[in-house]
Backbone as ProteinMPNN parsed JSONL, in Angstrom:
{"seq_chain_A": "MGVVSPGFHRRRRESAVQLPPGQYLTEDFPVLSAGPTPRIPMEEWELTVTTETGRQHRWTWRELLDLPFETPRVDIHCVTKWSKLGTDWQGVSLDVLLAGVDTAADFALVSSYGGYTTNLPLEDLLDGQAWIAYRYDGEELEPEHGGPVRLLVPHLYFWKSAKWLQGIDLLTENEPGFWESAGYHDYGDPWREQRYQGD", "coords_chain_A": {"N_chain_A": [[21.632, -18.584, -45.133], [19.228, -18.126, -42.715], [16.08, -19.211, -42.157], [13.252, -17.614, -40.734], [10.17, -17.919, -39.354], [7.079, -15.686, -40.187], [5.945, -13.813, -37.627], [7.408, -14.66, -35.648], [9.102, -14.135, -32.434], [11.419, -13.052, -30.31], [11.702, -14.318, -27.196], [11.961, -13.21, -23.855], [14.492, -14.484, -21.867], [14.251, -16.086, -18.995], [16.38, -16.821, -17.636], [18.335, -15.213, -18.066], [17.673, -13.16, -16.437], [17.978, -11.618, -13.241], [16.56, -13.491, -10.532], [15.054, -13.807, -7.455], [15.674, -16.903, -5.3], [13.378, -19.637, -6.507], [11.448, -18.126, -7.424], [9.204, -16.892, -9.837], [8.798, -15.076, -13.397], [6.132, -12.742, -13.729], [3.918, -10.853, -15.72], [1.511, -9.716, -15.196], [-0.168, -8.129, -12.202], [-0.893, -9.69, -9.612], [-3.554, -9.803, -7.276], [-3.602, -10.339, -3.833], [-4.848, -10.53, -0.842], [-5.506, -10.464, 2.769], [-7.975, -10.372, 3.826], [-11.109, -8.431, 3.297], [-11.382, -5.891, 0.785], [-10.66, -2.652, 2.251], [-12.102, 0.541, 1.572], [-11.218, 3.628, 1.613], [-11.967, 6.775, 1.957], [-10.421, 9.707, 0.771], [-10.438, 12.07, 2.114], [-10.712, 11.279, 4.693], [-8.944, 9.564, 5.262], [-5.673, 9.123, 7.061], [-2.532, 9.146, 8.236], [-0.674, 7.871, 11.112], [2.161, 8.016, 12.982], [3.596, 6.391, 15.749], [5.463, 7.068, 18.39], [7.793, 5.184, 20.813], [7.546, 6.127, 23.006], [4.944, 6.93, 23.191], [4.318, 9.358, 21.747], [2.657, 11.072, 19.21], [2.672, 11.561, 15.612], [0.809, 12.933, 13.008], [-0.297, 12.72, 9.517], [-2.485, 14.056, 7.201], [-4.186, 13.264, 3.91], [-3.756, 15.426, 2.327], [-1.571, 16.576, 3.527], [0.343, 14.769, 3.266], [0.431, 14.61, 0.27], [1.926, 17.111, -0.056], [4.372, 16.751, 0.77], [7.805, 16.103, -0.059], [8.328, 13.93, -2.852], [9.167, 10.846, -4.666], [10.024, 8.892, -7.272], [10.299, 5.815, -7.411], [11.581, 2.992, -9.292], [11.366, -0.286, -9.169], [11.874, -3.805, -8.421], [9.535, -6.339, -7.473], [8.582, -8.958, -5.072], [6.611, -11.564, -4.463], [5.882, -13.537, -1.746], [4.248, -16.117, -2.598], [5.437, -16.634, -4.788], [5.797, -15.124, -7.142], [7.29, -12.657, -9.104], [7.553, -9.44, -10.16], [9.041, -7.272, -12.486], [10.667, -4.167, -12.797], [8.771, -2.308, -11.673], [6.797, 0.791, -11.373], [6.433, 3.562, -9.233], [5.136, 6.243, -7.282], [5.749, 8.058, -4.415], [6.4, 9.017, -0.781], [9.656, 9.098, 0.859], [10.393, 7.067, 3.463], [12.117, 8.155, 4.853], [12.04, 10.861, 4.613], [9.539, 11.292, 6.085], [10.183, 10.327, 8.557], [12.001, 12.126, 9.281], [11.646, 14.124, 11.168], [11.174, 12.992, 13.408], [11.588, 11.855, 16.729], [13.114, 9.194, 17.812], [14.111, 6.216, 19.633], [13.895, 3.884, 18.812], [13.856, 0.385, 17.588], [12.365, -1.32, 15.93], [9.529, -1.54, 13.781], [5.991, -1.685, 13.874], [3.756, -2.098, 11.599], [0.303, -0.903, 10.662], [-2.695, -1.36, 9.091], [-5.609, 0.026, 7.445], [-8.661, -2.147, 7.977], [-7.246, -3.87, 9.779], [-4.845, -5.504, 9.428], [-1.395, -6.32, 10.068], [2.042, -5.704, 10.06], [5.518, -6.796, 10.758], [8.648, -5.119, 11.019], [12.207, -4.336, 11.114], [13.341, -1.225, 12.02], [15.624, -0.152, 10.636], [15.429, -1.125, 8.003], [13.263, 0.394, 7.048], [14.723, 2.923, 6.406], [17.211, 4.965, 4.844], [16.543, 5.045, 2.078], [15.33, 2.814, 1.289], [12.47, 2.507, 1.648], [9.165, 3.591, 1.013], [6.075, 5.573, 1.308], [3.804, 4.833, -0.766], [1.494, 6.077, -3.256], [0.84, 6.003, -5.626], [0.737, 4.228, -8.785], [2.434, 3.164, -11.552], [1.959, 5.414, -12.875], [-0.75, 6.025, -12.376], [-3.204, 6.85, -9.777], [-3.162, 5.014, -6.98], [-4.831, 1.775, -6.726], [-7.638, 0.59, -4.893], [-7.554, -2.353, -4.44], [-4.709, -2.643, -4.889], [-3.79, -1.732, -2.582], [-4.365, 0.729, -2.195], [-5.743, 3.973, -0.711], [-3.162, 4.318, -0.094], [-0.047, 2.668, 0.264], [2.571, 0.832, 2.062], [5.806, 0.379, 0.814], [8.245, -1.656, 0.399], [10.622, -2.627, -1.173], [12.852, -4.609, -1.259], [12.265, -6.806, 0.584], [10.039, -9.704, 1.001], [6.778, -9.364, -0.517], [4.576, -9.102, 1.279], [5.403, -7.664, 3.499], [5.061, -5.064, 2.57], [2.852, -3.519, 3.59], [-0.537, -2.883, 2.53], [-3.231, -0.481, 2.263], [-2.38, 1.453, 4.397], [-2.319, 2.642, 7.597], [-0.937, 3.162, 10.193], [2.156, 3.664, 11.938], [3.811, 2.134, 14.269], [6.339, 2.69, 16.286], [8.875, 0.802, 17.903], [10.691, -0.625, 20.739], [11.158, -3.215, 20.927], [10.763, -6.091, 19.027], [7.77, -6.902, 17.573], [5.615, -9.658, 16.429], [3.784, -9.355, 13.422], [0.515, -9.888, 11.523], [0.851, -12.011, 9.463], [3.264, -12.984, 10.186], [2.827, -14.129, 12.861], [0.999, -16.187, 12.19], [3.119, -18.019, 11.368], [4.78, -17.18, 9.207], [8.001, -15.992, 8.072], [9.71, -13.861, 10.081], [11.431, -12.025, 9.004], [11.899, -11.91, 6.182], [13.253, -11.971, 3.601], [13.589, -12.374, 0.188], [15.825, -13.2, -1.35], [17.025, -15.005, 0.18], [15.12, -16.79, 0.858], [13.252, -16.455, 2.707], [10.539, -17.555, 3.617], [8.954, -18.926, 5.605], [8.86, -19.358, 9.445], [12.001, -20.458, 10.404], [13.182, -20.801, 7.844]], "CA_chain_A": [[20.63, -17.698, -44.584], [18.511, -18.91, -41.94], [14.546, -19.033, -42.437], [12.507, -17.217, -39.644], [8.934, -17.861, -39.538], [6.674, -14.594, -39.746], [5.228, -13.81, -36.355], [8.303, -15.281, -34.631], [9.684, -13.202, -31.586], [12.269, -13.576, -29.182], [11.119, -14.539, -25.74], [12.912, -12.9, -22.802], [14.903, -15.419, -21.281], [14.2, -15.921, -17.599], [17.883, -17.4, -16.927], [19.044, -14.112, -18.166], [17.126, -12.132, -15.619], [18.411, -12.039, -11.868], [15.515, -13.66, -9.758], [15.348, -14.6, -6.101], [15.415, -18.467, -5.688], [12.131, -20.19, -6.343], [10.394, -17.228, -7.918], [8.976, -16.801, -11.365], [8.362, -13.805, -13.68], [4.695, -12.355, -14.304], [3.549, -9.342, -16.426], [0.182, -9.361, -14.287], [0.053, -7.67, -10.944], [-1.892, -10.418, -8.916], [-4.088, -9.582, -6.094], [-3.566, -11.322, -2.826], [-5.322, -9.861, 0.356], [-5.967, -11.455, 4.035], [-9.508, -10.134, 3.876], [-11.801, -7.715, 2.288], [-10.61, -4.556, 0.645], [-11.186, -1.549, 2.747], [-12.416, 1.762, 0.621], [-10.713, 4.734, 2.549], [-12.206, 8.039, 1.394], [-9.249, 10.406, 0.747], [-10.774, 13.172, 3.088], [-10.957, 10.486, 5.878], [-7.621, 9.016, 5.325], [-4.763, 9.695, 7.969], [-1.28, 8.345, 8.772], [-0.187, 8.152, 12.311], [3.487, 7.441, 13.398], [3.663, 6.651, 17.216], [7.031, 6.501, 19.055], [7.922, 4.231, 21.812], [7.301, 7.271, 24.388], [3.614, 7.274, 22.966], [4.288, 10.61, 21.038], [2.184, 10.666, 17.543], [2.791, 12.468, 14.48], [-0.063, 12.685, 12.152], [-0.284, 13.356, 8.213], [-3.485, 13.848, 6.412], [-4.122, 12.949, 2.699], [-3.293, 16.76, 1.481], [-0.316, 16.828, 4.061], [1.266, 13.52, 2.753], [0.715, 15.15, -0.867], [2.63, 18.184, 0.038], [5.842, 16.313, 1.102], [8.687, 15.837, -1.502], [8.024, 12.615, -3.373], [10.02, 9.98, -5.292], [9.27, 7.905, -8.241], [11.342, 4.589, -7.71], [11.41, 1.855, -10.103], [11.717, -1.359, -8.15], [11.331, -5.191, -8.373], [8.882, -6.8, -6.314], [8.788, -10.445, -4.932], [5.701, -12.123, -3.467], [5.869, -15.066, -0.99], [3.632, -16.98, -3.396], [6.627, -17.059, -5.695], [5.747, -14.324, -8.448], [8.146, -11.588, -9.187], [7.424, -8.481, -11.073], [10.266, -6.486, -12.431], [10.727, -2.764, -13.037], [7.543, -1.397, -11.304], [6.846, 2.322, -11.202], [5.715, 4.17, -8.096], [5.365, 7.385, -6.69], [5.478, 8.312, -2.961], [7.363, 9.724, -0.056], [10.342, 8.075, 1.304], [10.316, 7.054, 4.926], [13.442, 9.382, 5.445], [11.428, 12.261, 4.801], [8.556, 11.201, 6.892], [10.475, 10.174, 9.801], [13.208, 12.982, 9.506], [11.242, 14.958, 12.41], [10.549, 12.132, 14.609], [12.38, 11.621, 17.931], [12.89, 7.847, 18.588], [15.291, 5.091, 19.988], [13.218, 2.379, 18.619], [14.742, -0.453, 16.538], [11.509, -1.911, 15.303], [8.152, -0.853, 13.564], [4.737, -2.509, 13.563], [2.903, -1.258, 10.528], [-0.841, -1.461, 10.568], [-3.513, -0.996, 7.921], [-6.942, -0.008, 7.748], [-8.961, -3.146, 8.239], [-6.562, -4.613, 10.729], [-3.612, -6.228, 8.977], [-0.076, -5.661, 10.775], [3.441, -6.621, 9.799], [6.645, -5.918, 11.727], [9.948, -4.678, 10.403], [13.202, -3.625, 11.801], [13.415, 0.07, 11.484], [16.686, -0.093, 9.615], [14.653, -1.684, 6.943], [12.385, 1.396, 6.219], [15.085, 4.03, 6.153], [18.397, 5.067, 3.898], [16.235, 4.89, 0.578], [14.671, 1.578, 1.11], [11.058, 2.256, 1.566], [8.35, 4.486, 0.578], [4.622, 5.415, 1.494], [3.518, 4.638, -2.107], [0.113, 6.456, -3.509], [0.665, 6.21, -7.264], [1.543, 3.025, -9.341], [2.318, 2.938, -13.042], [1.329, 6.628, -13.293], [-2.083, 6.317, -11.984], [-3.509, 6.637, -8.517], [-2.98, 3.358, -6.407], [-6.095, 1.033, -6.819], [-7.73, -0.153, -3.481], [-7.027, -3.612, -4.668], [-3.34, -3.004, -4.629], [-3.414, -1.013, -1.305], [-4.652, 2.233, -2.205], [-5.017, 5.162, -1.319], [-1.782, 4.313, 0.168], [0.694, 1.455, 0.673], [3.909, 0.811, 2.354], [6.448, -0.261, -0.217], [9.402, -2.013, 0.92], [10.728, -3.816, -2.2], [13.894, -5.532, -0.904], [11.675, -7.882, 1.305], [8.672, -10.199, 0.413], [5.912, -8.08, -0.624], [3.572, -9.166, 2.61], [5.79, -6.66, 4.383], [4.6, -3.765, 2.054], [1.297, -3.694, 3.925], [-1.723, -2.327, 2.225], [-4.119, 0.472, 2.896], [-1.563, 1.977, 5.265], [-2.885, 3.43, 8.652], [-0.109, 3.611, 11.207], [3.428, 2.917, 12.21], [4.04, 2.084, 15.675], [7.773, 2.468, 16.6], [9.046, 0.019, 19.159], [11.989, -1.031, 21.214], [11.269, -4.743, 21.014], [9.911, -6.684, 18.013], [6.361, -7.655, 17.913], [4.972, -10.065, 15.196], [2.442, -8.919, 12.717], [-0.517, -11.027, 11.35], [1.359, -13.341, 8.936], [4.346, -13.472, 11.185], [2.096, -14.757, 14.115], [0.671, -17.378, 11.688], [4.225, -18.988, 10.966], [5.719, -16.678, 8.142], [9.285, -15.56, 8.594], [9.905, -12.704, 10.88], [12.252, -10.789, 8.266], [11.081, -12.183, 4.727], [14.218, -11.679, 2.54], [13.333, -13.116, -0.911], [16.918, -13.617, -1.812], [17.348, -16.088, 1.385], [13.904, -17.743, 0.889], [12.704, -16.725, 4.348], [9.222, -17.644, 3.689], [8.165, -19.306, 7.019], [9.692, -19.387, 10.31], [12.868, -21.58, 10.308], [13.804, -20.803, 6.668]], "C_chain_A": [[19.599, -18.27, -43.879], [17.01, -18.502, -42.219], [13.976, -18.844, -40.944], [10.988, -17.329, -39.997], [8.254, -16.355, -39.5], [5.938, -14.69, -38.573], [6.269, -14.318, -35.255], [8.813, -14.121, -33.91], [10.475, -13.734, -30.693], [11.543, -13.407, -28.043], [12.43, -14.035, -24.78], [13.173, -13.998, -22.003], [15.042, -15.454, -19.88], [15.53, -16.085, -16.923], [18.675, -16.188, -17.262], [18.75, -12.795, -17.274], [17.356, -12.622, -14.091], [16.866, -12.0, -11.027], [15.869, -14.302, -8.481], [14.948, -16.202, -6.419], [13.904, -18.689, -5.611], [11.129, -19.287, -6.999], [10.653, -17.266, -9.455], [8.567, -15.545, -11.901], [6.728, -13.833, -13.991], [4.83, -10.88, -14.719], [2.48, -8.83, -15.605], [0.824, -8.728, -12.886], [-1.028, -8.348, -10.179], [-2.339, -9.823, -7.749], [-4.22, -10.455, -4.914], [-3.971, -10.426, -1.514], [-5.697, -10.915, 1.54], [-7.337, -11.406, 4.164], [-9.858, -9.166, 2.836], [-11.174, -6.368, 1.89], [-11.261, -3.629, 0.957], [-11.25, -0.477, 1.503], [-12.198, 2.905, 1.617], [-11.075, 5.891, 1.902], [-10.761, 8.815, 1.696], [-9.193, 11.482, 2.029], [-10.764, 12.56, 4.528], [-9.63, 9.892, 6.035], [-6.343, 9.78, 6.245], [-3.887, 8.686, 8.404], [-0.908, 8.756, 10.083], [1.215, 7.439, 12.612], [3.374, 7.598, 14.971], [4.821, 6.322, 17.71], [6.78, 5.593, 20.205], [7.374, 4.829, 23.122], [5.494, 7.38, 23.965], [3.356, 8.799, 22.218], [3.843, 10.48, 19.656], [2.178, 11.906, 16.777], [1.816, 11.954, 13.321], [0.075, 13.249, 10.75], [-1.861, 12.913, 7.674], [-3.175, 13.72, 4.958], [-3.165, 14.239, 2.021], [-1.617, 16.742, 2.243], [0.648, 15.9, 3.472], [1.611, 14.079, 1.173], [1.736, 16.213, -1.074], [4.092, 18.097, 0.33], [6.597, 15.869, -0.415], [8.593, 14.507, -1.65], [9.362, 12.081, -4.421], [9.202, 9.188, -6.338], [10.41, 6.572, -8.451], [10.686, 3.514, -8.568], [11.992, 0.79, -9.515], [11.003, -2.857, -8.777], [10.668, -5.586, -7.371], [8.451, -8.23, -6.587], [7.585, -10.808, -3.92], [5.922, -13.581, -2.879], [5.481, -16.175, -1.699], [4.314, -17.264, -4.691], [6.586, -16.301, -7.103], [6.379, -13.08, -8.048], [7.775, -10.818, -10.452], [8.524, -7.33, -11.151], [10.172, -5.119, -13.132], [9.365, -2.116, -12.932], [7.668, 0.089, -10.979], [5.999, 2.805, -10.171], [6.018, 5.357, -8.011], [4.871, 7.676, -5.159], [6.43, 8.972, -2.116], [8.149, 8.833, 0.685], [10.2, 8.196, 2.847], [11.266, 7.978, 5.642], [12.783, 10.513, 5.711], [10.362, 12.29, 5.984], [9.11, 10.994, 8.113], [11.732, 11.136, 10.292], [12.989, 13.955, 10.955], [10.776, 14.276, 13.642], [11.742, 11.512, 15.494], [12.541, 10.039, 18.404], [14.28, 7.118, 18.803], [14.78, 3.71, 19.531], [14.057, 1.752, 17.602], [13.744, -1.172, 15.781], [10.303, -1.184, 14.874], [7.203, -2.041, 13.31], [3.982, -1.614, 12.821], [1.374, -1.71, 10.665], [-1.68, -0.657, 9.43], [-5.001, -0.775, 8.53], [-7.65, -1.588, 7.412], [-8.228, -4.328, 8.995], [-5.364, -5.361, 10.578], [-2.665, -5.514, 9.626], [0.802, -6.571, 10.178], [4.263, -5.753, 10.369], [7.861, -5.647, 10.846], [11.038, -4.133, 11.002], [13.209, -2.323, 11.193], [14.406, 0.435, 10.511], [16.187, -0.265, 8.264], [13.911, -0.546, 6.163], [13.414, 2.55, 6.198], [16.5, 3.888, 5.161], [17.807, 4.647, 2.36], [15.666, 3.557, 0.433], [13.355, 1.396, 1.223], [10.146, 3.577, 1.369], [6.83, 4.574, 1.107], [4.047, 5.797, -0.186], [2.095, 5.107, -2.5], [-0.098, 6.46, -4.906], [1.391, 4.791, -7.934], [1.394, 3.206, -10.849], [1.625, 4.227, -13.654], [-0.065, 6.963, -12.869], [-2.284, 6.342, -10.381], [-3.743, 5.174, -8.159], [-4.633, 2.788, -6.261], [-6.229, 0.555, -5.324], [-7.318, -1.728, -3.635], [-5.583, -3.944, -4.397], [-2.759, -1.982, -3.451], [-3.908, 0.621, -1.276], [-5.853, 2.686, -1.14], [-3.54, 4.927, -1.025], [-1.391, 3.137, 0.865], [2.108, 1.794, 1.198], [4.672, 0.11, 1.131], [8.037, -0.249, 0.1], [10.081, -3.304, -0.073], [11.658, -5.076, -1.823], [13.325, -6.673, -0.005], [10.467, -8.409, 0.434], [7.71, -9.101, 0.38], [4.766, -8.052, 0.536], [3.978, -8.119, 3.424], [5.491, -5.32, 3.908], [3.235, -3.706, 2.238], [0.501, -2.548, 3.081], [-2.294, -1.377, 2.957], [-3.638, 0.947, 4.296], [-2.308, 2.969, 6.459], [-2.005, 3.995, 9.55], [1.242, 2.83, 11.061], [3.787, 2.974, 13.572], [5.765, 1.84, 15.888], [8.174, 1.933, 18.08], [10.456, -0.58, 19.711], [12.233, -2.574, 21.205], [10.425, -5.185, 19.761], [8.679, -7.423, 18.279], [5.804, -7.868, 16.533], [3.744, -9.506, 14.909], [1.3, -10.08, 12.354], [0.004, -12.145, 10.728], [2.367, -13.897, 9.699], [3.685, -14.266, 12.465], [1.672, -16.081, 13.437], [1.797, -18.248, 11.233], [4.914, -18.342, 9.902], [6.979, -16.252, 8.955], [9.108, -14.269, 9.176], [10.454, -11.452, 9.89], [11.585, -10.658, 6.745], [12.2, -11.873, 3.655], [14.229, -12.684, 1.497], [14.496, -13.893, -1.595], [17.552, -14.968, -1.071], [16.157, -17.115, 1.535], [13.363, -17.763, 2.251], [11.105, -16.715, 3.865], [8.337, -17.627, 4.936], [9.573, -19.244, 7.859], [10.63, -20.579, 10.364], [13.502, -21.63, 9.002], [15.067, -19.974, 6.767]], "O_chain_A": [[18.947, -19.065, -44.556], [16.829, -17.324, -42.529], [14.155, -19.693, -40.071], [10.631, -16.754, -41.025], [8.865, -15.623, -38.722], [5.238, -15.695, -38.45], [5.939, -14.363, -34.07], [9.008, -13.095, -34.562], [10.261, -14.871, -30.271], [10.803, -12.437, -27.882], [13.599, -14.387, -24.937], [12.233, -14.536, -21.417], [16.006, -14.826, -19.441], [15.784, -15.583, -15.828], [19.772, -16.118, -16.708], [19.349, -11.72, -17.329], [17.027, -13.745, -13.709], [16.168, -10.999, -10.862], [16.756, -15.147, -8.358], [14.25, -16.656, -7.326], [13.213, -18.064, -4.807], [9.976, -19.7, -7.12], [11.665, -17.511, -10.112], [7.993, -14.784, -11.122], [6.168, -14.835, -14.436], [5.559, -10.001, -14.26], [2.458, -7.639, -15.295], [2.006, -8.808, -12.554], [-2.08, -7.727, -10.03], [-1.465, -9.25, -7.098], [-5.023, -11.381, -5.029], [-3.177, -9.52, -1.262], [-6.124, -12.041, 1.285], [-7.919, -12.393, 4.615], [-9.238, -8.995, 1.787], [-10.462, -5.787, 2.709], [-12.318, -3.386, 0.374], [-10.51, -0.636, 0.532], [-13.079, 3.081, 2.459], [-10.263, 6.102, 1.001], [-10.086, 8.567, 2.696], [-8.214, 11.691, 2.745], [-10.807, 13.324, 5.492], [-9.269, 9.759, 7.204], [-6.125, 10.978, 6.064], [-4.243, 7.596, 8.852], [-0.797, 9.966, 10.28], [1.272, 6.222, 12.437], [3.113, 8.688, 15.479], [5.249, 5.196, 17.453], [5.633, 5.276, 20.52], [6.885, 4.204, 24.063], [4.861, 8.106, 24.732], [2.225, 9.283, 22.178], [4.546, 9.829, 18.883], [1.794, 13.012, 17.158], [1.933, 10.855, 12.78], [0.606, 14.359, 10.727], [-2.328, 11.775, 7.712], [-2.029, 14.006, 4.609], [-2.13, 14.077, 1.375], [-0.61, 16.882, 1.549], [1.773, 16.315, 3.197], [2.774, 14.058, 0.769], [2.372, 16.262, -2.126], [4.896, 19.022, 0.209], [6.106, 15.465, -1.469], [8.756, 13.809, -0.649], [10.287, 12.789, -4.819], [8.005, 8.912, -6.265], [11.158, 6.414, -9.415], [9.491, 3.223, -8.543], [13.202, 0.875, -9.303], [9.945, -2.972, -9.397], [11.086, -5.26, -6.26], [8.096, -8.716, -7.661], [7.58, -10.416, -2.753], [6.105, -14.587, -3.565], [6.145, -17.206, -1.594], [3.844, -18.013, -5.547], [7.208, -16.731, -8.075], [6.164, -12.497, -6.986], [7.686, -11.339, -11.564], [8.858, -6.619, -10.204], [9.484, -5.093, -14.152], [8.853, -1.493, -13.862], [8.632, 0.511, -10.34], [4.814, 2.471, -10.201], [7.053, 5.758, -8.541], [3.701, 7.513, -4.815], [7.351, 9.542, -2.7], [7.612, 7.845, 1.186], [9.931, 9.26, 3.405], [11.156, 8.427, 6.782], [12.848, 11.126, 6.777], [10.339, 13.242, 6.765], [8.46, 11.557, 8.994], [12.328, 11.005, 11.361], [13.905, 14.399, 11.646], [10.187, 14.76, 14.609], [12.653, 10.819, 15.039], [12.004, 9.745, 19.473], [15.331, 7.414, 18.233], [15.248, 2.628, 19.885], [14.828, 2.376, 16.872], [14.234, -1.764, 14.82], [9.983, -0.203, 15.545], [7.488, -3.084, 12.722], [3.588, -0.53, 13.251], [1.19, -2.922, 10.784], [-1.37, 0.447, 8.984], [-5.469, -1.171, 9.598], [-7.086, -2.216, 6.516], [-8.541, -5.512, 8.862], [-4.849, -5.86, 11.578], [-2.814, -4.312, 9.845], [0.604, -7.741, 9.851], [4.125, -4.543, 10.55], [7.803, -6.202, 9.749], [10.681, -3.123, 11.608], [13.099, -2.216, 9.972], [14.141, 1.24, 9.619], [16.578, 0.515, 7.395], [13.895, -0.482, 4.934], [12.765, 3.534, 5.844], [16.827, 2.771, 4.761], [18.507, 4.017, 1.567], [15.53, 3.183, -0.731], [12.895, 0.284, 0.966], [10.678, 4.645, 1.671], [6.343, 3.47, 1.35], [3.94, 6.942, -0.624], [1.277, 4.367, -1.953], [-1.151, 6.891, -5.377], [2.496, 4.401, -7.557], [0.278, 3.387, -11.337], [0.906, 4.203, -14.653], [-0.5, 8.107, -13.005], [-1.401, 5.783, -9.732], [-4.345, 4.341, -8.836], [-5.495, 3.457, -5.691], [-5.274, 0.206, -4.631], [-6.669, -2.2, -2.701], [-5.164, -4.991, -3.902], [-1.61, -1.544, -3.392], [-3.747, 1.445, -0.375], [-6.743, 1.911, -0.791], [-2.726, 5.407, -1.814], [-2.023, 2.608, 1.779], [2.723, 2.807, 0.867], [4.049, -0.742, 0.498], [8.825, 0.697, 0.087], [10.07, -4.512, 0.166], [11.347, -6.252, -2.011], [14.118, -7.607, 0.116], [9.987, -7.827, -0.539], [7.779, -8.096, 1.087], [4.098, -7.03, 0.688], [3.115, -7.56, 4.101], [5.622, -4.39, 4.705], [2.443, -3.808, 1.3], [0.947, -1.402, 3.016], [-2.035, -1.273, 4.156], [-4.39, 0.856, 5.267], [-2.827, 4.026, 6.099], [-2.118, 5.193, 9.809], [1.475, 1.815, 10.405], [4.1, 4.089, 13.99], [6.284, 0.762, 15.599], [7.88, 2.477, 19.144], [11.263, -0.988, 18.876], [13.328, -3.085, 21.439], [9.382, -4.57, 19.538], [8.571, -8.375, 19.053], [5.546, -7.008, 15.691], [2.849, -9.211, 15.701], [1.312, -11.137, 12.985], [-0.231, -13.249, 11.218], [2.431, -15.109, 9.909], [4.404, -15.139, 12.952], [1.952, -17.112, 14.048], [1.451, -19.289, 10.674], [5.868, -19.029, 9.536], [7.028, -16.17, 10.182], [8.247, -13.554, 8.663], [10.076, -10.281, 9.936], [10.978, -9.703, 6.26], [11.693, -11.401, 2.637], [14.765, -13.771, 1.714], [14.334, -14.927, -2.243], [18.343, -15.763, -1.579], [16.242, -18.122, 2.238], [13.064, -18.784, 2.869], [10.572, -15.607, 3.804], [7.446, -16.853, 5.284], [10.738, -19.148, 7.475], [10.115, -21.697, 10.371], [14.397, -22.467, 8.886], [15.798, -19.843, 5.785]]}, "name": "protein", "num_of_chains": 1, "seq": "MGVVSPGFHRRRRESAVQLPPGQYLTEDFPVLSAGPTPRIPMEEWELTVTTETGRQHRWTWRELLDLPFETPRVDIHCVTKWSKLGTDWQGVSLDVLLAGVDTAADFALVSSYGGYTTNLPLEDLLDGQAWIAYRYDGEELEPEHGGPVRLLVPHLYFWKSAKWLQGIDLLTENEPGFWESAGYHDYGDPWREQRYQGD"}
């Protein structure tokens, strides 16, 4: 019979966990931002979706909460190489939000309170792949993590999940956002290590 010291616990082996190349696991939720954290009062928050023809669709905070929501459990991967597994969110699927929006666009440029932008193919926001998230781990989303509302696109590097969501412009041609204009990859697939242009 083997001897096991008191207090010995098995560690979860990272090799048994499926991670994108170059990523490491964290239990923390690191806070990384391109600028100061905006503080948006709920009564002033509004989301605007603008089509390629200029037509605008708007939701207030109360109108967003009245929409059907989902509670996705997803893994998230930051371009700075940390990954956090099994994160719990609550929010509105982009499928619900865009159901009544008539568009021929292929791309989206997402904008935040505070001026941040990021670009995505529109197809990556549909078919159950993206949410307008307003709760994390059972609590209101903290401003440091993008509250009151952030975009959640877990299959791409986390800079694509724009914090402090304010607007989505639907476009017929791709337009680079903040980090993409500074040399980050246009798409950002963690499984293909698309961190920078040329990856």
